XYZ file of C-alpha atoms in Angstrom:
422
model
C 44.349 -21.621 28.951
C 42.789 -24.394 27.149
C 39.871 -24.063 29.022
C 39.467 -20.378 28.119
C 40.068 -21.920 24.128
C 36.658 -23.893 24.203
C 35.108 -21.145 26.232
C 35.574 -18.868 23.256
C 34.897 -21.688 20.919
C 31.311 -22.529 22.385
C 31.253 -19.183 22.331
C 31.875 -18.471 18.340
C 29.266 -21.620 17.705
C 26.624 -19.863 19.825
C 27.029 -16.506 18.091
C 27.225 -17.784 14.644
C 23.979 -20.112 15.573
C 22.562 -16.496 16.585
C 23.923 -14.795 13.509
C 24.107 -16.453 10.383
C 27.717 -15.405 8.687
C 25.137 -15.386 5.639
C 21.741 -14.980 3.950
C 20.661 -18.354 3.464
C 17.990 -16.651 0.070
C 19.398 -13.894 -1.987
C 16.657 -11.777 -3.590
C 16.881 -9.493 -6.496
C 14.548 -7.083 -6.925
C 13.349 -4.216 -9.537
C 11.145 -0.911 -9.689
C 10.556 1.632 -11.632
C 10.567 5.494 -10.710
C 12.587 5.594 -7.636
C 12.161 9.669 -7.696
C 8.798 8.275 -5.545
C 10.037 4.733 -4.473
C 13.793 4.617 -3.445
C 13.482 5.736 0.365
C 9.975 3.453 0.737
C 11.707 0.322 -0.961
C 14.946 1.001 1.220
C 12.594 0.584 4.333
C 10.518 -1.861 3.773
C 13.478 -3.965 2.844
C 15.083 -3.121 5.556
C 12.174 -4.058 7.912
C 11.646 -7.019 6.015
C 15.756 -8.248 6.806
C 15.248 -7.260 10.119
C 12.356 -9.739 10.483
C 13.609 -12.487 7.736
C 17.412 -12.630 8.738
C 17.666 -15.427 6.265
C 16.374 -13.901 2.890
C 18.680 -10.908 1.558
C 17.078 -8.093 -0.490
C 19.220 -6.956 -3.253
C 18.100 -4.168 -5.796
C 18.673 -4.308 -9.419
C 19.029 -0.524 -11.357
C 15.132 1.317 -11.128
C 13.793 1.944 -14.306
C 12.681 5.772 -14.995
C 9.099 4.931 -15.434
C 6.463 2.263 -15.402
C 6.788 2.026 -19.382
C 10.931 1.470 -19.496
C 10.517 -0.571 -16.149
C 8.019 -3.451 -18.384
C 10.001 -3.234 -21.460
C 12.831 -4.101 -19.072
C 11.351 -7.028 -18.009
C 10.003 -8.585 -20.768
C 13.800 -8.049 -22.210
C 15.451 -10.221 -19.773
C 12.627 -12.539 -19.392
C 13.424 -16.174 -19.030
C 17.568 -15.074 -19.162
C 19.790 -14.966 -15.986
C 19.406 -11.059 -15.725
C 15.991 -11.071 -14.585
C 15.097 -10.373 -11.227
C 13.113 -12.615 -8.819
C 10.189 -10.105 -8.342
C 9.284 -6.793 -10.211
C 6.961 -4.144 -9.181
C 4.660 -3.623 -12.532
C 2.477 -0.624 -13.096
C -1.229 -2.032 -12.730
C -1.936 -1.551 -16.447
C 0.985 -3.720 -18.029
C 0.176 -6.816 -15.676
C -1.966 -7.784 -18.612
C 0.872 -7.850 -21.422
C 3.417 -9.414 -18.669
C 1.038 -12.079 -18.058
C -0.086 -12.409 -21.794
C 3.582 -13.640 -22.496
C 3.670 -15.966 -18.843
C 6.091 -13.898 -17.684
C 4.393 -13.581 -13.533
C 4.226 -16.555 -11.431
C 0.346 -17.269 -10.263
C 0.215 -16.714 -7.111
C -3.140 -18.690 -6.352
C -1.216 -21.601 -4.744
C 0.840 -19.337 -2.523
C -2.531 -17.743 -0.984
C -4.252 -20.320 -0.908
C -1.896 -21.789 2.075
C -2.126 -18.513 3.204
C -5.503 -17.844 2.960
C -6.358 -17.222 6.592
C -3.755 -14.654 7.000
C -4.162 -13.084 4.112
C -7.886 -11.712 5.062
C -6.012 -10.965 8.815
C -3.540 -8.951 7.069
C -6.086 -6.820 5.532
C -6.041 -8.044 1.858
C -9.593 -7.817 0.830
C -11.256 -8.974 -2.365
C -11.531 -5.937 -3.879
C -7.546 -4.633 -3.201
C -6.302 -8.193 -5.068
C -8.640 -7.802 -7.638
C -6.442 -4.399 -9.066
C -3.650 -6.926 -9.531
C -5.772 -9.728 -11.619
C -6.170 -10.612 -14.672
C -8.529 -12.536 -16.568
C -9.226 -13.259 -12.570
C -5.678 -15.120 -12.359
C -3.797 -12.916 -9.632
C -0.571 -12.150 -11.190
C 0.362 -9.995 -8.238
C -0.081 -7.843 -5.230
C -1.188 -4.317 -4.962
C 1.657 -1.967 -3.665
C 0.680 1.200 -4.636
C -2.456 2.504 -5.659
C -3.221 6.008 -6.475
C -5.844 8.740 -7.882
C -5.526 11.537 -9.658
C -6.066 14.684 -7.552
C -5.770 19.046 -7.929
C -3.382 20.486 -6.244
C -3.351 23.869 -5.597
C -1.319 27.288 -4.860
C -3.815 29.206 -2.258
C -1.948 32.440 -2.474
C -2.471 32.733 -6.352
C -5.827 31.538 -5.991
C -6.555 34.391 -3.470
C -4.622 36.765 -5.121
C -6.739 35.822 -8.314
C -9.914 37.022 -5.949
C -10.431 32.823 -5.489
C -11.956 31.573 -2.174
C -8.966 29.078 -1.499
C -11.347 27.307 1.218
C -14.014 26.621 -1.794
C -11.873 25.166 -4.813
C -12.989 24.885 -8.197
C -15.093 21.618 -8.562
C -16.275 21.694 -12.184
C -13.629 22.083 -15.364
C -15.637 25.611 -16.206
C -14.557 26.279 -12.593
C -10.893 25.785 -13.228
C -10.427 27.255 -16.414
C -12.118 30.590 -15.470
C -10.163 30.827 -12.731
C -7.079 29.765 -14.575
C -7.521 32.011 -16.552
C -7.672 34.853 -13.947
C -4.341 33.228 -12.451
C -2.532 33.720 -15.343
C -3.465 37.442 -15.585
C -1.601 38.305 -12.576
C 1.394 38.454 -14.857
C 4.700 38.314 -13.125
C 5.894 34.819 -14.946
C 2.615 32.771 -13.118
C 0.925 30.398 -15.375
C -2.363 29.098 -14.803
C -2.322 25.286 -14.764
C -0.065 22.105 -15.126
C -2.518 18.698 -16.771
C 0.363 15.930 -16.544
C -0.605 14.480 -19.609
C 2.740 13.395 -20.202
C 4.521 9.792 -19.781
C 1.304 7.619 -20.218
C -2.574 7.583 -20.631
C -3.423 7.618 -16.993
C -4.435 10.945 -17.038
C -6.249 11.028 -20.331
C -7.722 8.336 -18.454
C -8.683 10.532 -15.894
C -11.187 12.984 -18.212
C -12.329 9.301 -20.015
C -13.463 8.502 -16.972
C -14.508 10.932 -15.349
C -16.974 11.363 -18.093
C -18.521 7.739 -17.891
C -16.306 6.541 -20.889
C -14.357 3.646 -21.913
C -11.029 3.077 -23.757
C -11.944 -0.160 -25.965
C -15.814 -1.549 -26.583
C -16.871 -4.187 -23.715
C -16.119 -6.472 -26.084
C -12.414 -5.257 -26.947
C -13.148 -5.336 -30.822
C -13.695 -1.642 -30.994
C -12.062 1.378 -29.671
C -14.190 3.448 -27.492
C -12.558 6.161 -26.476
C -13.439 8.575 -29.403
C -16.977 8.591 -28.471
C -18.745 11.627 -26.729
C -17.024 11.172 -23.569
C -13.371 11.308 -25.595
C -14.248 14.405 -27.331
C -15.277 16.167 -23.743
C -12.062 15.077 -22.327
C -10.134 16.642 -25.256
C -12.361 19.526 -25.454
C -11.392 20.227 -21.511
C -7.327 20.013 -22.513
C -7.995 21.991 -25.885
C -10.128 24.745 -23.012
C -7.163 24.928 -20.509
C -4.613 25.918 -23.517
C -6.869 28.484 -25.766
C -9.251 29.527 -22.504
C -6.927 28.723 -19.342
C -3.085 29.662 -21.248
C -1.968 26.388 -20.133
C 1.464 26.262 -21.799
C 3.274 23.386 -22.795
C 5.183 21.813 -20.133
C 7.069 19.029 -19.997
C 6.861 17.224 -16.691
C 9.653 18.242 -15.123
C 9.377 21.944 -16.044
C 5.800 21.795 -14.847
C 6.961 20.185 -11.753
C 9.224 22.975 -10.848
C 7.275 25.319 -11.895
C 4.706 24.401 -9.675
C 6.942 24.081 -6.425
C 8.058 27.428 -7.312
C 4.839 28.999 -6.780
C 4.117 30.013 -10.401
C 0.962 27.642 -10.948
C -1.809 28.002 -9.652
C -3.288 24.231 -10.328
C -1.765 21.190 -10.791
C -3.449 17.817 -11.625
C -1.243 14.702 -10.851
C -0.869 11.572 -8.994
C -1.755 11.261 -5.363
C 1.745 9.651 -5.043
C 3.915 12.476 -6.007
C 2.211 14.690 -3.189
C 4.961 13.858 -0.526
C 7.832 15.192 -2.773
C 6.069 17.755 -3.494
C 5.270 19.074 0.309
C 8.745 18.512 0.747
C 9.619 20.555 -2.296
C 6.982 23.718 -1.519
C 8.301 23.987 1.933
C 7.529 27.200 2.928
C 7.009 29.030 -0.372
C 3.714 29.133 -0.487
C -0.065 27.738 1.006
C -0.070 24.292 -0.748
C -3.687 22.570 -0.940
C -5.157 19.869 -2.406
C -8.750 19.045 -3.420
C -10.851 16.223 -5.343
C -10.501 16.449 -9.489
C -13.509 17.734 -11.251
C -15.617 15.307 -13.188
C -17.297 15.424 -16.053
C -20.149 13.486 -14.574
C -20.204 14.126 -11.186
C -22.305 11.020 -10.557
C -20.985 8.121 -12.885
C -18.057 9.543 -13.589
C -15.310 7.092 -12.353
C -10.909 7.893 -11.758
C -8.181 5.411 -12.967
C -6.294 3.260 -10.410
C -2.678 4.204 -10.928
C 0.323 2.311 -9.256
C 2.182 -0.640 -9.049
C 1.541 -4.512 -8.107
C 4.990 -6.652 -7.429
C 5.261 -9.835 -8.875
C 7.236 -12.959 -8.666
C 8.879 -13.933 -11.764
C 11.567 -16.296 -10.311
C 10.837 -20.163 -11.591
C 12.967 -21.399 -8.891
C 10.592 -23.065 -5.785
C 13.319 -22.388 -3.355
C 13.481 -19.046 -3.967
C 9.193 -18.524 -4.544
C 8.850 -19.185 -0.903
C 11.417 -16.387 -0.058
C 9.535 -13.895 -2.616
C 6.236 -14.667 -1.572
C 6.816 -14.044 2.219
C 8.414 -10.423 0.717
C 5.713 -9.703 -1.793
C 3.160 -10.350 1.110
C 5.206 -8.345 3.536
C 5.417 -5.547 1.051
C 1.852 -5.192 -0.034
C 0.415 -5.785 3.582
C 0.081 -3.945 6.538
C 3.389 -1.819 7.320
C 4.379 -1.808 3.616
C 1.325 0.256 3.136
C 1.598 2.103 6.185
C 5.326 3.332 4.829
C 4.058 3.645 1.173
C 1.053 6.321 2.394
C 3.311 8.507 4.030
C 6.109 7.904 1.882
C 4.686 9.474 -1.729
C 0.537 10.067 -1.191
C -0.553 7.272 -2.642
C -3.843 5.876 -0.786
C -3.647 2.375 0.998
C -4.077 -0.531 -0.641
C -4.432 -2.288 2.468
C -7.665 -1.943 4.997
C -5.806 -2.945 7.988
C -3.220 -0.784 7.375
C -6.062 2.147 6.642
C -7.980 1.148 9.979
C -5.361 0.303 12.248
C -3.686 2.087 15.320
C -0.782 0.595 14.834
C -0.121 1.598 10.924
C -1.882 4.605 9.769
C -4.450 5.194 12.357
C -5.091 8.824 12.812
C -2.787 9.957 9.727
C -5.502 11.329 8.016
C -6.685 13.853 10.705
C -3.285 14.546 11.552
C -2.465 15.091 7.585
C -5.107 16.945 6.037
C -3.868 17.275 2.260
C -3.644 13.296 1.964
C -7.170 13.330 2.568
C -8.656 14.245 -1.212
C -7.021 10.692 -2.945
C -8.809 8.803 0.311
C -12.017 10.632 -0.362
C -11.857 9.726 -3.925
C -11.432 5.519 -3.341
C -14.952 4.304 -3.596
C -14.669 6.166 -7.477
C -11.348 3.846 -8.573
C -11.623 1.625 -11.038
C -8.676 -0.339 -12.863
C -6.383 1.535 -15.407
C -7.100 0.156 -18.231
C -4.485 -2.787 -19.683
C -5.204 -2.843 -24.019
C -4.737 -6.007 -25.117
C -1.853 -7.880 -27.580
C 1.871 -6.847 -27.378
C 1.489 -3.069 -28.390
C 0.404 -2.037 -25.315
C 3.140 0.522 -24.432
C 2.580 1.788 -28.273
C -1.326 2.321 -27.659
C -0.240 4.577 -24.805
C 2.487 6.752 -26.682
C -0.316 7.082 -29.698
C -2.551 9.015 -26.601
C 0.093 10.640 -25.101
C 1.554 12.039 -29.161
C -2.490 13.068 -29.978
C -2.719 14.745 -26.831
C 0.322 16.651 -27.480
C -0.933 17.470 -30.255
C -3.845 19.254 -28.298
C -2.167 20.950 -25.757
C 0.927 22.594 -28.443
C -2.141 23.512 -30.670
C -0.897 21.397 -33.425
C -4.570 20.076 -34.543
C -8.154 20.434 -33.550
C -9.060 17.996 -30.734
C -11.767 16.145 -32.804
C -8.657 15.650 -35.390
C -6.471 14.326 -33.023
C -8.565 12.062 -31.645
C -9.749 10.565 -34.335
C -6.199 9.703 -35.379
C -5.527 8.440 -31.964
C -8.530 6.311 -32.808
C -7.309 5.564 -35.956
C -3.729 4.141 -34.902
C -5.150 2.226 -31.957
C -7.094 0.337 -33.911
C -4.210 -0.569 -36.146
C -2.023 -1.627 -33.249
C -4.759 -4.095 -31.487
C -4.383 -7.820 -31.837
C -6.493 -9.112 -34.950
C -9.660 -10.754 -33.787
């Protein structure tokens, strides 16, 4: 009998040797929008325990949107609620870093630095998630903005839905021929709501800049501005775009009473899941306003370390790495639409390999990559107000409430007001 007792004790050391009763490195970690990131973050982490038995992910409550999700941070910055890492939309990394919030992660790739080109993280992916050329963090997401489309309306509409509208005049004409069908269809959703991303996208797309290269003057209500609010004041008076909010125009979409939608590469996986069957969902480039130099903003997120403690920055870097690399990306892709932001995961067998063939309406964001350029960060603290002064003008726009010149030149007006004194 007592030899059966140490049996089972050797036993019990062996198995707990095997199995740690415990994490030895607890993480806590935040995002924003989990309608897109929940079921990726829940498998990467996953992945990432499965492979690191000794670092725990935890989550801490996902923040609506990028915007609530840096406010958040900068809240419990330096206090004991905030998290170890954060995954920050690409155009507040600026005003996180401006207030030393992000750990530099310079030291951690530089030990790394061998792997890190093996794992596909090329100079151009880490520079989205610079600034001032310190990298502050790690691309996770990146996205474009792209058209989607309802085929049937567009045929019904006497469209060719196999030759999409590639020029605004394009869309609004036909928009407008959408909308006559009657029968409760409308003729396109612009998500100009939440942020200035996709102001940002008719900027652009037009050769235009937000602020002067010097940052002393605002740009954006040059010639290039007042195109990109003469195309939003065109698909209300011309088009009968009404005035959606984002989640009307979201259901209203999957419904099948819009014919064109532009939005984010990364909400095209909920919304095949959401069309189903309803009707011939398609998606195509976005029309420019210069086709040649016209250029897209990069949306998405970057996680960063924020966690002071050294223990614990070796336990967030190997998860930021494992995150932004290979099979983060190759989970992320499939996951929401966004494009990879990692070329071994975009070239590889193994991760994405032949998704593209096999998944034809990803393919307009990947056409549109060599076009990204950063989403703009303004600079100084009132960088969430600069974007809600863009988002009120163009709301202003799109309900009719002034004349586009007006409205931009008040958006002009305020920005001005709210940038950091030189």
């Amino acid at each position: 009998m007592k030899h059966f007792a140490k049996l089972l004790s050797a036993a019990a050391i062996t198995m707990a040797a095997a199995f740690p009763a415990h994490a030895e490195t607890t993480l806590t970690v935040h995002y924003p929008m989990p309608g897109f990131f929940k079921d990726v973050m829940d498998k990467v982490s996953k992945k990432f325990m499965e492979e690191n038995p000794d670092i725990r992910i935890e989550f801490a409550n996902p923040s609506p949107t990028y915007e609530e999700g840096i406010q958040t941070i900068m809240r419990q910055a330096g206090t004991s609620e905030m998290p170890d890492l954060t995954f920050i939309g690409l155009n507040r990394l600026r005003m996180a870093d401006e207030r030393s919030i992000p750990v530099d992660l310079a030291p951690f790739m530089a030990k790394d630095k061998a792997s890190m080109a093996e794992q596909g993280f090329s100079d151009t992916i880490l520079k989205l998630a610079q600034v001032n050329g310190k990298q502050v963090g790690l691309a996770f997401a990146t996205s474009n903005p792209i058209m989607y489309y309802n085929a049937d309306l567009v045929k019904a509409a006497g469209g060719n839905p196999d030759q999409p509208p590639k020029t605004w005049d394009e869309v609004i004409a036909l928009g407008a021929k959408i909308k006559a069908l009657g029968n409760g269809v409308d003729s396109v959703d612009f998500r100009w709501q939440g942020d200035d991303w996709m102001f940002s996208a008719l900027l652009f797309g037009a050769g235009g800049t937000m602020l002067s290269e010097d940052e002393s003057k605002v740009a954006f209500n040059g010639p290039e501005g007042q195109k990109a609010f003469g195309v939003l004041d065109r698909l209300v008076k011309e088009a009968g775009m009404p005035v959606f909010t984002k989640a009307a125009g979201e259901q209203a979409f999957v419904a099948g009473k819009v014919g064109f939608a532009f939005q984010t590469t990364g909400a095209l996986a909920n919304t095949i899941k959401n069309v189903g069957g309803k009707f011939d969902l398609r998606t195509a480039e976005i029309p420019l306003l210069d086709p040649v130099g016209g250029k897209l903003p990069t949306g998405g997120n970057a996680v960063v370390i924020l966690t002071k403690d050294a223990a614990k920055q070796d336990a967030a870097w190997k998860f930021a790495k494992f995150a932004a690399g290979p099979y983060g990306a190759s989970v992320v892709v499939p996951g929401t639409g966004y494009v990879p932001n990692n070329e071994l995961a975009a070239k590889s067998p193994e991760y994405l390999g032949d998704f593209y063939a096999k998944n034809p309406l990803f393919q307009a964001g990947l056409k549109q990559m060599p076009r990204m350029i950063p989403w703009y960060a303004f600079p100084g603290s009132n960088g969430v107000r600069v974007t809600q002064t863009i988002v009120d003008n163009s709301s202003r726009v799109v309900d009719r409430s002034a004349k586009p010149e007006e409205a931009l030149d008040d958006a002009a007006k305020e920005v001005k007001r709210l940038l950091p004194r030189s």
